Structure formats: structure tokens, C-alpha cells
XYZ file of C-alpha atoms in Angstrom:
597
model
C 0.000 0.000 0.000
C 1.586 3.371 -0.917
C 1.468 6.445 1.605
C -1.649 8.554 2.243
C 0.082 11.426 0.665
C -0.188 9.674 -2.824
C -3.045 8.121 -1.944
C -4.755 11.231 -1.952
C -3.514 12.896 -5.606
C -4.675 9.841 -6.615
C -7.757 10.355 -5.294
C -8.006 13.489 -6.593
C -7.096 11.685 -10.360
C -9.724 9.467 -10.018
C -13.177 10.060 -12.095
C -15.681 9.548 -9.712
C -19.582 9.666 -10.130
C -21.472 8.931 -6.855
C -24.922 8.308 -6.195
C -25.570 6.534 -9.721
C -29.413 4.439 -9.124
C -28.840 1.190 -10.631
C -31.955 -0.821 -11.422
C -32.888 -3.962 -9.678
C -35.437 -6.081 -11.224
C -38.273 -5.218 -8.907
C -37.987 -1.228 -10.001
C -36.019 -0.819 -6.464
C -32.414 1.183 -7.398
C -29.620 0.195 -5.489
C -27.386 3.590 -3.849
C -23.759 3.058 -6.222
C -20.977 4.677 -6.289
C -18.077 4.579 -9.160
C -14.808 5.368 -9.104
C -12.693 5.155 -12.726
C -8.877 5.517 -13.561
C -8.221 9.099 -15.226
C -7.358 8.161 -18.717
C -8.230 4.890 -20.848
C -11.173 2.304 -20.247
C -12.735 0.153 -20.839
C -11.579 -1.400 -17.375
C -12.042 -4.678 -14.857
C -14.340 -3.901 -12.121
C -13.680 -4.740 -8.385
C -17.290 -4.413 -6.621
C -18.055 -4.189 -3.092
C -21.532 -4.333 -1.962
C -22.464 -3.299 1.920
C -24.941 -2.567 3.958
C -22.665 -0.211 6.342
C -22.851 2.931 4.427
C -20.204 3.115 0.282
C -19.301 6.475 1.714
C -17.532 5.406 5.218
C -14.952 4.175 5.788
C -14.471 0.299 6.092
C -12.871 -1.000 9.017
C -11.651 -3.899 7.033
C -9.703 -1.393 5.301
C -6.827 -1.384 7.436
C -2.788 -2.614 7.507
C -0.646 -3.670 10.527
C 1.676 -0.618 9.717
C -1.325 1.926 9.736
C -4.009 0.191 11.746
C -6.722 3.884 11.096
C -9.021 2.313 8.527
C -8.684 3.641 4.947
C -11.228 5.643 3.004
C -13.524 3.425 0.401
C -12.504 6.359 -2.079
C -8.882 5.739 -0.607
C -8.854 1.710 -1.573
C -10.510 2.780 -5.169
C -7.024 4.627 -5.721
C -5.013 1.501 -4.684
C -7.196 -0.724 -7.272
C -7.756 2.572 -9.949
C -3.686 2.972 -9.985
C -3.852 -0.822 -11.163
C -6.135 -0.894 -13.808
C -9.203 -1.559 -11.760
C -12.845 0.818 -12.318
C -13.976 0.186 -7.886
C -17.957 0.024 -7.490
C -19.289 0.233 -4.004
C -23.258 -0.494 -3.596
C -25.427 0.730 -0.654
C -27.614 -2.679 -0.239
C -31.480 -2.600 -0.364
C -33.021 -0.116 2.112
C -29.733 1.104 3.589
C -28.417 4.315 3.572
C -29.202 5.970 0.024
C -30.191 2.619 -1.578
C -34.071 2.317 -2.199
C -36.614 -0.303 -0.714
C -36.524 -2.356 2.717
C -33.545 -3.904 4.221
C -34.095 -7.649 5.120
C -30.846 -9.369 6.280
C -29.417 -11.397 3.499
C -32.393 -12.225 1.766
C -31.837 -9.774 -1.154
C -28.463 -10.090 -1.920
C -28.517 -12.794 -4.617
C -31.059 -11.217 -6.779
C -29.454 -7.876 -6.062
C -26.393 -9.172 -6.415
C -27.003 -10.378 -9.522
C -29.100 -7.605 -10.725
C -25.804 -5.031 -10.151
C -23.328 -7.509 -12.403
C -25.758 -7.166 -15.100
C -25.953 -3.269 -15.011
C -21.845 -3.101 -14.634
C -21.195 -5.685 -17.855
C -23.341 -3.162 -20.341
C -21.262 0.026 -19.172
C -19.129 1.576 -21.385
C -16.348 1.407 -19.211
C -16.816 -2.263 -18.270
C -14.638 -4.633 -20.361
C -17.261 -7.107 -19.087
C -15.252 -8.715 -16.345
C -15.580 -8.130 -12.291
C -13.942 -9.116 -9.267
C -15.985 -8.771 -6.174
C -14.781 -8.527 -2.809
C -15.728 -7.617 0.899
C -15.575 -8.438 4.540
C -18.251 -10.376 6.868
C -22.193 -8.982 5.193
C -20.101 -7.881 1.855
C -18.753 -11.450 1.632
C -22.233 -12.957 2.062
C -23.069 -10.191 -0.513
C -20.567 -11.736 -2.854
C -21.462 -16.185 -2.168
C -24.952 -14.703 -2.743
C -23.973 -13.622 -6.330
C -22.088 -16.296 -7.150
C -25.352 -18.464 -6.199
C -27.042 -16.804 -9.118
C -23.904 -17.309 -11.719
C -24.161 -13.110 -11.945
C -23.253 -11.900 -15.363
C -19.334 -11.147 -15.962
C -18.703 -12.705 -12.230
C -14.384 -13.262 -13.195
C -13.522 -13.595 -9.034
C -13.945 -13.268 -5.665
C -12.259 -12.689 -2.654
C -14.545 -13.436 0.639
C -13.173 -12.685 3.728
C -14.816 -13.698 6.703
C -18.150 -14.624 5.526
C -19.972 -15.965 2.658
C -23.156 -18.610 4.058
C -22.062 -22.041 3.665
C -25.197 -22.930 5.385
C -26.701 -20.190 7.805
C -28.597 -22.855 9.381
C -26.058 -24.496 10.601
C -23.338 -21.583 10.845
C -23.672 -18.043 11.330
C -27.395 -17.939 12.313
C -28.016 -20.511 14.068
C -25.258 -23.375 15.233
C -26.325 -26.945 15.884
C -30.018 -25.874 16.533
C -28.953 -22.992 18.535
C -29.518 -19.399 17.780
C -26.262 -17.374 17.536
C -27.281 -13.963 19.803
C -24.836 -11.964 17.898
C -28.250 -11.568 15.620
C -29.706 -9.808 18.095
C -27.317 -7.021 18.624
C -26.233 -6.611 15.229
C -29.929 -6.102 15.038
C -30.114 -3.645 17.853
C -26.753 -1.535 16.830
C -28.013 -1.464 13.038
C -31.410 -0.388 14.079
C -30.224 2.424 15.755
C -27.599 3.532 13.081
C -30.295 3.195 10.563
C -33.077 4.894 12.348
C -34.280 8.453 10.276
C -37.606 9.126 12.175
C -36.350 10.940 15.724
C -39.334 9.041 17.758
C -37.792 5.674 16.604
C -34.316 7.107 17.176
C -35.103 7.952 21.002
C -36.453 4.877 21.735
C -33.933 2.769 20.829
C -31.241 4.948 22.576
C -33.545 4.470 25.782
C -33.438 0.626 25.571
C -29.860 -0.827 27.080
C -29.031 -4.044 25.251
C -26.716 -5.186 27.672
C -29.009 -4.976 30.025
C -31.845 -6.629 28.231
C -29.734 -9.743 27.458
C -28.304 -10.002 31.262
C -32.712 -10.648 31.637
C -32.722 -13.277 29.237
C -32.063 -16.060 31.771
C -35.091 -15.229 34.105
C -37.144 -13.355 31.006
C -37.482 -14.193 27.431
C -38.195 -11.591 24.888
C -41.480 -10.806 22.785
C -42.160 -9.080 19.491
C -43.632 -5.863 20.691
C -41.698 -6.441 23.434
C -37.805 -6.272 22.713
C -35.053 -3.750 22.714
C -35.820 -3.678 18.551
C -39.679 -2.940 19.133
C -39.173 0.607 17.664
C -38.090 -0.905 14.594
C -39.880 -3.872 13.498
C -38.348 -4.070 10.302
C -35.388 -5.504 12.289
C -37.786 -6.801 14.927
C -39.415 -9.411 12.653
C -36.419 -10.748 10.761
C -34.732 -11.259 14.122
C -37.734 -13.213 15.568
C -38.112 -15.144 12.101
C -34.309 -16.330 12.591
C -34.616 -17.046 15.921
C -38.308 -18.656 15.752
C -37.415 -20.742 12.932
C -35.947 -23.859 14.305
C -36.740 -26.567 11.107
C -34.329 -26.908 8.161
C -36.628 -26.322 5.252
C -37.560 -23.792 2.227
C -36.836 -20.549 5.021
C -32.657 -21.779 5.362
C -32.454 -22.491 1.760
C -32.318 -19.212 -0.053
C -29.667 -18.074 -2.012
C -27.940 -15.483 0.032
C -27.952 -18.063 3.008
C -27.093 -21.800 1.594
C -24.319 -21.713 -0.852
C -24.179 -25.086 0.101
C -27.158 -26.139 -1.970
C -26.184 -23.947 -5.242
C -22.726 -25.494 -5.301
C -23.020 -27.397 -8.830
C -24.564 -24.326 -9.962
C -22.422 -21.340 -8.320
C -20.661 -18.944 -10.760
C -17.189 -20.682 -12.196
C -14.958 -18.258 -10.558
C -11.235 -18.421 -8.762
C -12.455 -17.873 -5.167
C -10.573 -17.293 -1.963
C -12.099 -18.056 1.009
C -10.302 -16.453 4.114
C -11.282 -16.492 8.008
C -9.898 -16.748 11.401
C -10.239 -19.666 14.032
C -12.067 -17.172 16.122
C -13.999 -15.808 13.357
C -18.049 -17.314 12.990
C -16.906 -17.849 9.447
C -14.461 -20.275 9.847
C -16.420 -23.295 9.468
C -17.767 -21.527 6.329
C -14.357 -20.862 4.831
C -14.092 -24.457 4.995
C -16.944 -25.628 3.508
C -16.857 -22.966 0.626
C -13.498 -24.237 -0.020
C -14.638 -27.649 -0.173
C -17.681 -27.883 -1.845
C -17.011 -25.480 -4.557
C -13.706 -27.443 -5.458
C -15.211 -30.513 -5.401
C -18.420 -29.287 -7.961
C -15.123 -28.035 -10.071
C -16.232 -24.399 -9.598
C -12.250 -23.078 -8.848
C -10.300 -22.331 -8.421
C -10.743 -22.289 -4.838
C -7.780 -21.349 -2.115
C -8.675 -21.380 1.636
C -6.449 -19.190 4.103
C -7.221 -19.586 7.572
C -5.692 -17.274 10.533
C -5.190 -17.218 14.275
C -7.566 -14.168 13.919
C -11.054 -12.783 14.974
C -13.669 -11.524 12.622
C -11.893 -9.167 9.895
C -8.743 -8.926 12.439
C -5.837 -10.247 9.613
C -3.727 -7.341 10.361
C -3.404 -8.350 14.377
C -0.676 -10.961 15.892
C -3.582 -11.768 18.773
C -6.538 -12.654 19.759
C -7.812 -11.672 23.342
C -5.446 -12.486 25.660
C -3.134 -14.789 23.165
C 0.030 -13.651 21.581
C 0.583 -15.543 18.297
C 3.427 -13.262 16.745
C 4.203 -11.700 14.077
C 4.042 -14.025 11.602
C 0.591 -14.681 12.231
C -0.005 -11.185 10.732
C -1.318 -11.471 6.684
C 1.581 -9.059 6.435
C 3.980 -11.567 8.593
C 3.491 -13.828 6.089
C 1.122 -13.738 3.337
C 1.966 -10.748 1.628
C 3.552 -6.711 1.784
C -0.253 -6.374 2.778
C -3.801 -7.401 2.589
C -3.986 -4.803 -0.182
C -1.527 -6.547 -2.229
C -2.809 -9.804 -1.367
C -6.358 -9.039 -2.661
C -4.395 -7.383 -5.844
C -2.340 -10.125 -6.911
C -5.677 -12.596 -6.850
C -7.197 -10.086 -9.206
C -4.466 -9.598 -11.239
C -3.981 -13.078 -11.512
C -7.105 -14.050 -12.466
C -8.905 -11.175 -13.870
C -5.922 -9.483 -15.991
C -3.866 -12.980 -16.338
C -1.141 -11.073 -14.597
C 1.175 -13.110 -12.708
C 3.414 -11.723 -9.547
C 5.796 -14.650 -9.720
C 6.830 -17.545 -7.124
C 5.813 -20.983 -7.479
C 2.050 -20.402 -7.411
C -0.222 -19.870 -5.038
C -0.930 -22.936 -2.402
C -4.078 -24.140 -2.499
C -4.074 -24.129 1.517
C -2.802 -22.026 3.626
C -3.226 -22.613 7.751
C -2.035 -21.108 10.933
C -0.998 -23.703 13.375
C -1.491 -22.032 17.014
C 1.260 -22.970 19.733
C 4.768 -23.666 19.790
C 5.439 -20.305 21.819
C 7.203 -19.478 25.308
C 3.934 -19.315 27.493
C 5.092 -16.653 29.300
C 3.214 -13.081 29.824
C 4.589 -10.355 27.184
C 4.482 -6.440 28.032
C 1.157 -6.284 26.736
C -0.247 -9.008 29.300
C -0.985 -11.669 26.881
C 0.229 -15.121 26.535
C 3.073 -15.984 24.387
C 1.532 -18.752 22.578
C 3.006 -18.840 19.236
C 2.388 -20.134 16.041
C 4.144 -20.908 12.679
C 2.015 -21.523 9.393
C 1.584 -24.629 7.340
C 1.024 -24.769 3.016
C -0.730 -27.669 1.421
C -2.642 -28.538 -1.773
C -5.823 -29.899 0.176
C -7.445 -30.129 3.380
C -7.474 -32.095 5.553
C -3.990 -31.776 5.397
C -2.363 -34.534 3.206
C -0.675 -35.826 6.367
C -3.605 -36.493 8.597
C -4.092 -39.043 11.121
C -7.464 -39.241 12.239
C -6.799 -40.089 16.161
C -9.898 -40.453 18.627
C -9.760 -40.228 22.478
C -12.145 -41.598 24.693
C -13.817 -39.988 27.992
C -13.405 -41.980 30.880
C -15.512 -42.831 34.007
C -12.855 -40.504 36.050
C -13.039 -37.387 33.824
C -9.746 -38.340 31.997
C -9.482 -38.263 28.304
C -7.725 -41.102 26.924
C -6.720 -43.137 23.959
C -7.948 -46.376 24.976
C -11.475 -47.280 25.169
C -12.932 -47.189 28.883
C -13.490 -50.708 30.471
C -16.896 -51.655 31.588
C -18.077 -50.772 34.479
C -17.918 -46.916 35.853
C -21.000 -44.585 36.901
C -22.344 -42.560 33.764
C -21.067 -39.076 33.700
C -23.692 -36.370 34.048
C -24.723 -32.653 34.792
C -27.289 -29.941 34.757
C -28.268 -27.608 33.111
C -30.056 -24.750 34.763
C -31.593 -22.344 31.942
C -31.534 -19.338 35.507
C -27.958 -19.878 35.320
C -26.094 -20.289 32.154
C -22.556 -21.184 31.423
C -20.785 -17.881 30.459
C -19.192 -17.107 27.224
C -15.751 -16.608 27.748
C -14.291 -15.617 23.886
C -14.920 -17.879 21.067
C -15.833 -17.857 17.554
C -17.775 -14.786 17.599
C -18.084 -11.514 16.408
C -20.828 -8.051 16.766
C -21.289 -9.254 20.035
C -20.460 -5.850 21.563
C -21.250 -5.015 24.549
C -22.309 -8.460 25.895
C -19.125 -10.408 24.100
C -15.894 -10.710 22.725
C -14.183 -12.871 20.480
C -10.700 -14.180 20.470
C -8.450 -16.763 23.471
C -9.208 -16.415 26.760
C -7.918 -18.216 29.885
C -11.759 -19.804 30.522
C -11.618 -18.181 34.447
C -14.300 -15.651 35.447
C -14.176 -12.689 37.201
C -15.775 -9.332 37.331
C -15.742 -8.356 33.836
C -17.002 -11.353 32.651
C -20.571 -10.941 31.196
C -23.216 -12.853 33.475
C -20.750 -14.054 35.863
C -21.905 -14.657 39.686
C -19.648 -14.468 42.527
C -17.508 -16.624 43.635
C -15.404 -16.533 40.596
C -13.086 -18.857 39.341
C -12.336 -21.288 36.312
C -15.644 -23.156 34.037
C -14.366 -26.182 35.108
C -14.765 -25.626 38.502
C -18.504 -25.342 38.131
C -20.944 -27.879 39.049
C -22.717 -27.287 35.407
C -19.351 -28.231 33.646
C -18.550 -31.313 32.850
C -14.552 -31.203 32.279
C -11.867 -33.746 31.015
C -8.456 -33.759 29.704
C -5.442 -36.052 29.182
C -3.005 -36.637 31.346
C 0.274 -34.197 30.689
C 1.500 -34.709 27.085
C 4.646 -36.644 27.105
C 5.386 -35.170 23.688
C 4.274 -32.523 21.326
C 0.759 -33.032 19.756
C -0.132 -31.392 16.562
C -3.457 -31.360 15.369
C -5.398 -29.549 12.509
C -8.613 -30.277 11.140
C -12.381 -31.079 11.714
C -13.431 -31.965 15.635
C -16.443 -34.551 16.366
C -17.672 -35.281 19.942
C -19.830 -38.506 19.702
C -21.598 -38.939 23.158
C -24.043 -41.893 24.396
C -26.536 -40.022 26.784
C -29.989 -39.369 28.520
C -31.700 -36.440 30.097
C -34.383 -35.862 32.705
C -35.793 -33.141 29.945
C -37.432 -33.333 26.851
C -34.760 -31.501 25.078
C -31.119 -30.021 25.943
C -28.530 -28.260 24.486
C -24.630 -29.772 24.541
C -21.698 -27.257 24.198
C -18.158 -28.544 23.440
C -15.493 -27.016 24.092
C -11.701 -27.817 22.912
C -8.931 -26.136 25.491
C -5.211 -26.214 25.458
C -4.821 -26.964 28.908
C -1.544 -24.809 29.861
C 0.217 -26.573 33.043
C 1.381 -23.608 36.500
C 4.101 -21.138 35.468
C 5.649 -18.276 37.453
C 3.302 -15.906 34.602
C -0.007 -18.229 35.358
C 0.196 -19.725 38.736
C -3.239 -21.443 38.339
C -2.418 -22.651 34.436
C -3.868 -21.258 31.521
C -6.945 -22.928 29.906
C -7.102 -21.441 26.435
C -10.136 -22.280 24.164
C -9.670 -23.543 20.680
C -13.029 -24.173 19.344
C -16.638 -25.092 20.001
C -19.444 -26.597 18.796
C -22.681 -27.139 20.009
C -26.195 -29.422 19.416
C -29.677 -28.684 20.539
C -31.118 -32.313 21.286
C -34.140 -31.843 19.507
C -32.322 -31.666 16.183
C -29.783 -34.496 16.785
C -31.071 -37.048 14.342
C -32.637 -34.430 11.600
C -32.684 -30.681 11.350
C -35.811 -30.947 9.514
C -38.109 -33.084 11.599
C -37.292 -32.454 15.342
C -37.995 -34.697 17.825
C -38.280 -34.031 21.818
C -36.789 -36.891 23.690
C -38.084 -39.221 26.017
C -36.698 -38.903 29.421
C -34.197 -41.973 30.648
C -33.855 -43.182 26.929
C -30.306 -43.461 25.704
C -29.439 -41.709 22.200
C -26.396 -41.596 19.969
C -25.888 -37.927 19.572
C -22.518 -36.214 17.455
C -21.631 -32.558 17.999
C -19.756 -31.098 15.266
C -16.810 -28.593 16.436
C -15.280 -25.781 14.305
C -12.287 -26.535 12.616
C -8.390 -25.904 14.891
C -5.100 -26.443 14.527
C -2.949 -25.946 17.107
C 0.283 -27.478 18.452
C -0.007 -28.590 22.293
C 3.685 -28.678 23.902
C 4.638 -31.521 25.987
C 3.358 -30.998 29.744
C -0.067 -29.380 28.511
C -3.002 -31.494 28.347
C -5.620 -31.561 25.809
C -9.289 -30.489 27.609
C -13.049 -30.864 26.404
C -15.774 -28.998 28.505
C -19.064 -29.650 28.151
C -21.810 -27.868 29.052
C -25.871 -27.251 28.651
C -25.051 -23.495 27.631
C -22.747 -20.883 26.302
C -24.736 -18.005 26.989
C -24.930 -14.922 25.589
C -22.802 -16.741 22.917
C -26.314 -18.925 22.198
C -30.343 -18.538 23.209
C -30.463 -20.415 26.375
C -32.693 -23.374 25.675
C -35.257 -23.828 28.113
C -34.938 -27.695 28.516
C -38.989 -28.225 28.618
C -39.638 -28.488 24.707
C -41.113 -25.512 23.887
C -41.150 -23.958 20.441
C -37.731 -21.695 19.350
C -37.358 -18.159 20.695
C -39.781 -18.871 23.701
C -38.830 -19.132 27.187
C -41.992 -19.427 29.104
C -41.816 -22.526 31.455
C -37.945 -23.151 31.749
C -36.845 -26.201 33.851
């Protein structure tokens, strides 16, 4: 990326027409923006479509050297200097855009829709690249769904629906809160009328969620009643529990276009503590596999949009962890030389890209660095598939004593077993998360409680200290352990409920150090099931209380190195709240909490 200095005349050199009303196929007209090279044409196009305002700045927009996020007319230089005309889009019913906003559910025709106005400009050469972070990359998989006119590729960064239903929206069953205050904060950005605006500002989501537990919420009756626009597509989300017609739109369920999506080089990049992880994956997977590639997956030690950071929460991972430790001068470039590649057949040189790129967590010092954090390290691995080519699928067993092991128990041994009180949820402690403000954070936390931690009771203390935690590990590691790859927990268990929620949770069990007297129990990944679903997401079915069922809880994707003397550590646990709803354990349909047990 050059300086801001020349960043500007180039701004300045630019050709720039802004509030153009491009047509969508309902008569709506989509908010656009264009920004075109001084001299020549016609040129590529590199569109970005968001529903956070064309004219603001992005806060995806940002290097490790100059962390303040960049102007959108700022990037346009960056790709205009190359060759590129930049398009940004103001989605349906935001900002200057026409019509009503409903989350995701207008991107693909929309999406589509804008690629056909671009390839009949003049200054179109009839090819586009599209990229975006988080809602712009769901903008983009939403696009490709459709096979949009002159789609050449794509860059999604932390986002793009696999399958909302079972990532991103909801998780296992479970309804990711993060919907409900992205809905609140967007509400309140978005609000024009001063009566709606006042409202909202009187409600305090924090506080409304801290209620949840001992009062569920109501249309009509929730912090987003003064806008039921976003009222009623939360509640829809949350209500809507089955797998059917609802989670298998376009702009939500690549997963069920895949044979059909757009035959584009794609990149698919996200974070182990982004929610779009497990998407990445997928994406990666499915559209190579229905020979829609190129595809390349790059996955980070990073929260959502975070590439430019060496850590997450309280974890050091250095600075090779960085996209610009590693990957390239900058995410700039590294967006650029995709583009070039596969838009302009320009190549940058090397030996070609890898089809795989991963950051292995771990390996690092442990100790506490000047910024508080934990030193744990990290070093990144290149391969032309994942899995990784070298995979050994290894199981360990849970034992009658709360050990993990390698060999199968013996018989004998009391079952294992705790509750779940829906008054008292499990807190989140970091994760796979992100627009969780000001209820949660993402990132790697030592899983401890104390003051600051969202719904936490006194006494404080470590997760696994609580009666509602079930927690296991291995014995210390007599050698290094490297894993990387997908995570099932296959349990054998009954409940005194009709239904139940399990929450998994990997840890890298750190052992006492002068730094962390008590250890260090950093989380890896999670995954959770709501019982209900755990034989079909389409045709739930309550259990029976004392019957024994095979359930499977699927855990995001990890790698991480575990140095001799830790232990490897699985919590489980009937919530992860505000993380996920809190199910009420009695049955009752999704979204209500009206006779918890």
C-alpha cells in the first residue's frame, strides 16, 4: 500500500460519479458509487456491496503498519492505480439505496441484478472481481449463487453462508445472539424518524440480554420494538428452528447452489475465532469438489476481519501470524495479486499460489509479554488440500474418572452427568464470535471468570470448577501433539428433559508457570447441538426422558500445536450463553422461554 500522501492525488485523479441508481429487477435502485482511472477504459471492475454505508470508511480497510481504517474512495485509488474501475453499492433499504432492508435475503437477486448493469457500461470490459468483509462477503457467495453476469472472481473474507442454518445464524439448533445485537446496533444507526431514534437509545441491550435467563423476549416487546423491520427478521431467525424452504435461499445456503455457483477463482479467508471459519471451509470444499475453482482457503489465528493483528484476546501468536507476517507486503496486495492473476492474467511470480494455507497455534514461550498476553506462538503450514495430506485421524475416549484417553474405557464406571439450569447459564468466555459488543468478545481467553465477565456470579473462578461443567483432559503430554482439522464429539446419553442443548469445548490446557500460577486454559473451538435436532434438522424430535441416544456434535475446525506438559481439555456444558439462546430444557417452540426447567 503506498502512503496517504499519494493516496490522496490519486484520489483526486480518479473520475468519480457517486450516487448513480442502478436498477434492480423489482424497479427498487440500489445507492452506487463509481470510481474510474483518469485516462483509458474500458476497465475490470472490483465491486463491493455493503450494507454499512459506500461512503464510510471500512474497518476492514486497514494494515498492521497503519491500523486507522482507509477511506472506500482511498482503496478505489489503490485498485484505480492498477487498472481496476472500484464500485461500491449501498444494499437494499440502507443508507441511500431504495426499498426495505431484510438481512441477506436480497443479496442474490441484487447481487445479480448489479453484475448485469456493470457488464453493459461503457467502461466495463465485461469482467468483475468482487470482494468484501463479513455482510459484503455474504453479498458476494450470494452472487455467485445466481452465476451473476461477468462474475471473473472473488475474494470473501470472513463470511460468505455455507449454510446459515447451521453456521452463522443458528449453530447446531442454537440461535447465535450476535443476531440480536447486530440487530439492535443497526437499528439504531439506521433509524431516520427521531421518535424511533429515542427509543432505541432508551433501551440498554446489555441490560436486556443479562434478563434473558429469568425473562425471554417478545415481538412488541424487545429492545428492537421501535423498529420492526429488524424486529421481525430477528424473531423469524430465531423462531425458525426446522431446516426447510426458510434456510435455503440463495444469500444463506451456498451449500445447496454449489453445482450451480458462478465458475470463478475464489478465496475463502477467516480466522479460528472468526463465525466464518467453518464456512471458509466448507466454501473451499464444496465449490472445489463441484469443479467451480479455483478455490484457495487461508485460515488465521484471527477474529472476525482482524488479519492485520498478531492476537486474539489475551493470546500472543506473533508476528508471523499477521497477513503481512506472512502472506503478503499487505492485505492490499494480497487481494491485488488474486485479481491480477485471475482477472488481468497477470502473474506476480513464485511458485504459485498454495491451495491451503493454515495457521498452526502454539509452539510459543507461554510466558506473559508487556502487553499481558500469553506468548503462545504459532508458525504456518502450506498444502494442496485439506485435511492436510498428512492427517491421522486419532480419537480419544472420555473416561468414568473425567480423563481423556486413547484407549477405550473398560466396563463398568457410573455414567457421567450434569445440569443444566436455563436461571444460570454457562458464560461465554471468547470464542468464535463476532458483533457481540457489549455483551461479548471474540478471540483466546484463559476460561476463568471474574468481574468483567458478562453474566458471571460471585464466587469466581475457572468453568471447570462449576458444578454445570462437565470437564476432562489427558493426562500431561509426554510429547508434542499437533493437530489440525475437523473436531467430532460422539456422546451416548440421557436427560431428565425433553430436550437439551450440549456445548463442546476444545482447550489447550496450559500446566502452573511463574506468569499463570493457576495454568492457563485457552479455548480452541466449540461446537454445540440442541437435542431436539440431533437425528434431523428438519423433523425435530423431543426426547423421552431416561432413553439413551447416539448424539454427534460437530466442532469448528483448529489447529494448534499442544507442547509436551499441557493437556488436551473438552468442557461440556448445557449453555454458552450470551454466545447462544439459552434453551429452556422443557420443549417448547424456538425463541420462547416461558416454562424453563
Amino acid at each position: 500500500m503506498q502512503g496517504r500522501e499519494r493516496i490522496s492525488e490519486n484520489v483526486l485523479a480518479m473520475r468519480v460519479e457517486r450516487d448513480i441508481m442502478v436498477p434492480a429487477r423489482d424497479g427498487v435502485h440500489l445507492a452506487t458509487d463509481v470510481y474510474l482511472p483518469a485516462e483509458g477504459g474500458p476497465f475490470p471492475v472490483v465491486l463491493e456491496r455493503t450494507p454499512y454505508d459506500k461512503a464510510a470508511p471500512s474497518r476492514s480497510e486497514i494494515t498492521a503498519a497503519d491500523p486507522a481504517p482507509r477511506s472506500r474512495a482511498a482503496v478505489a485509488a489503490y485498485f484505480a492505480e492498477a487498472g481496476y474501475a472500484v464500485v461500491y453499492q449501498d444494499c437494499r433499504g440502507r443508507y441511500r439505496s431504495e426499498g426495505s432492508f431484510t438481512k441477506y435475503l436480497s443479496e442474490a437477486a441484487d447481487g445479480y441484478d448489479t453484475c448485469a448493469w456493470l457488464v453493459r457500461q461503457p467502461w466495463c470490459n465485461g469482467r468483475t472481481a468482487t470482494m468484501g468483509l463479513s455482510y459484503a462477503a455474504h453479498a458476494q457467495m450470494a452472487a455467485g449463487c445466481l452465476d451473476a453476469p461477468g462474475l471473473a472472481a472473488q475474494f470473501l473474507d470472513c463470511g460468505g453462508f455455507s449454510n446459515a442454518y447451521r453456521s452463522g445464524i443458528r449453530n447446531g439448533g442454537a440461535f447465535d445472539l450476535k443476531q440480536a445485537t447486530w440487530a439492535y446496533r443497526n437499528a439504531l444507526a439506521d433509524a431516520k424518524e427521531p421518535a424511533v431514534r429515542a427509543a432505541l437509545q432508551r433501551e440498554d441491550i446489555a441490560a436486556r440480554i443479562m434478563r434473558l435467563p429469568q425473562q425471554g423476549w417478545r415481538r412488541g416487546a424487545s429492545p428492537l420494538a421501535a423498529a420492526p423491520e429488524y424486529e421481525d427478521y430477528l424473531f423469524e431467525q430465531w423462531s425458525h428452528g426446522r431446516f426447510d424452504a426458510f434456510w435455503q435461499q440463495a444469500g444463506i445456503y451456498a451449500e445447496g447452489y454449489y453445482d450451480r455457483y458462478a465458475r470463478v477463482p475464489s478465496v475463502h479467508l477467516s480466522g479460528w475465532y472468526d463465525p466464518y471459519a467453518r464456512t471458509a471451509v466448507e466454501n473451499y470444499l464444496g465449490l472445489d469438489a463441484a469443479g467451480r475453482g479455483p478455490t484457495r482457503l487461508i485460515l488465521g489465528p484471527w477474529t472476525h476481519g482482524d488479519r492485520s493483528l498478531s492476537h486474539a484476546g489475551e493470546v500472543e501468536f506473533g508476528p508471523a501470524a499477521r497477513v503481512d507476517g506472512n502472506l503478503a507486503a499487505d492485505f492490499f496486495e494480497l487481494r491485488r495479486r488474486w485479481f491480477d492473476r485471475w482477472v488481468k492474467g497477470i502473474h506476480h511470480g513464485g511458485a504459485g499460489e498454495p491451495a491451503v494455507r493454515v495457521f498452526v497455534m502454539g509452539g510459543g514461550s507461554g510466558r506473559r509479554n508487556a502487553d499481558g498476553r500469553i506468548e503462545h506462538g504459532g508458525f504456518w503450514r502450506e498444502a494442496d488440500a485439506w485435511p492436510l495430506p498428512q492427517t491421522e485421524w486419532t480419537r480419544f475416549y472420555l473416561q468414568p474418572d473425567r480423563s481423556l484417553a486413547a484407549a477405550p474405557p473398560g466396563d463398568g464406571g457410573a455414567p457421567l452427568g450434569f445440569t443444566a439450569d436455563p436461571h444460570n447459564p454457562v458464560p461465554t468466555i471468547g470464542g468464535a464470535l463476532s458483533s457481540g459488543e457489549p455483551v461479548m468478545r471474540a478471540g483466546a481467553y484463559d476460561q476463568s471468570t471474574g468481574p468483567g465477565t458478562f453474566g458471571a456470579k460471585p464466587p469466581y473462578g475457572p468453568l471447570a470448577g462449576r458444578a454445570d461443567v462437565l470437564s476432562l483432559a489427558t493426562a500431561p503430554l509426554e510429547q508434542d501433539v499437533e493437530i489440525a482439522g475437523s473436531i467430532e464429539l460422539r456422546l451416548w446419553l440421557a436427560s431428565d428433559a425433553p430436550d437439551a442443548d450440549l456445548h463442546a469445548k476444545l482447550i489447550d490446557q496450559y500446566p502452573p508457570s511463574r506468569d499463570h500460577p493457576d495454568g492457563f486454559a485457552m479455548n480452541l473451538c466449540e461446537g454445540v447441538l440442541r437435542l431436539r435436532y440431533r437425528d434431523s434438522w428438519s423433523d425435530p424430535a423431543l426426547m423421552t426422558p431416561g432413553a439413551v441416544y447416539a448424539v454427534t456434535v460437530s466442532l469448528f475446525p483448529v489447529a494448534n500445536l499442544f507442547r509436551r506438559g499441557h493437556r488436551l481439555r473438552l468442557d461440556i456444558a448445557g449453555s454458552n450463553f450470551p454466545h447462544f439462546d439459552i434453551n429452556p430444557n422443557s420443549g417448547e417452540p424456538e425463541g420462547s422461554f416461558e416454562r424453563p426447567r
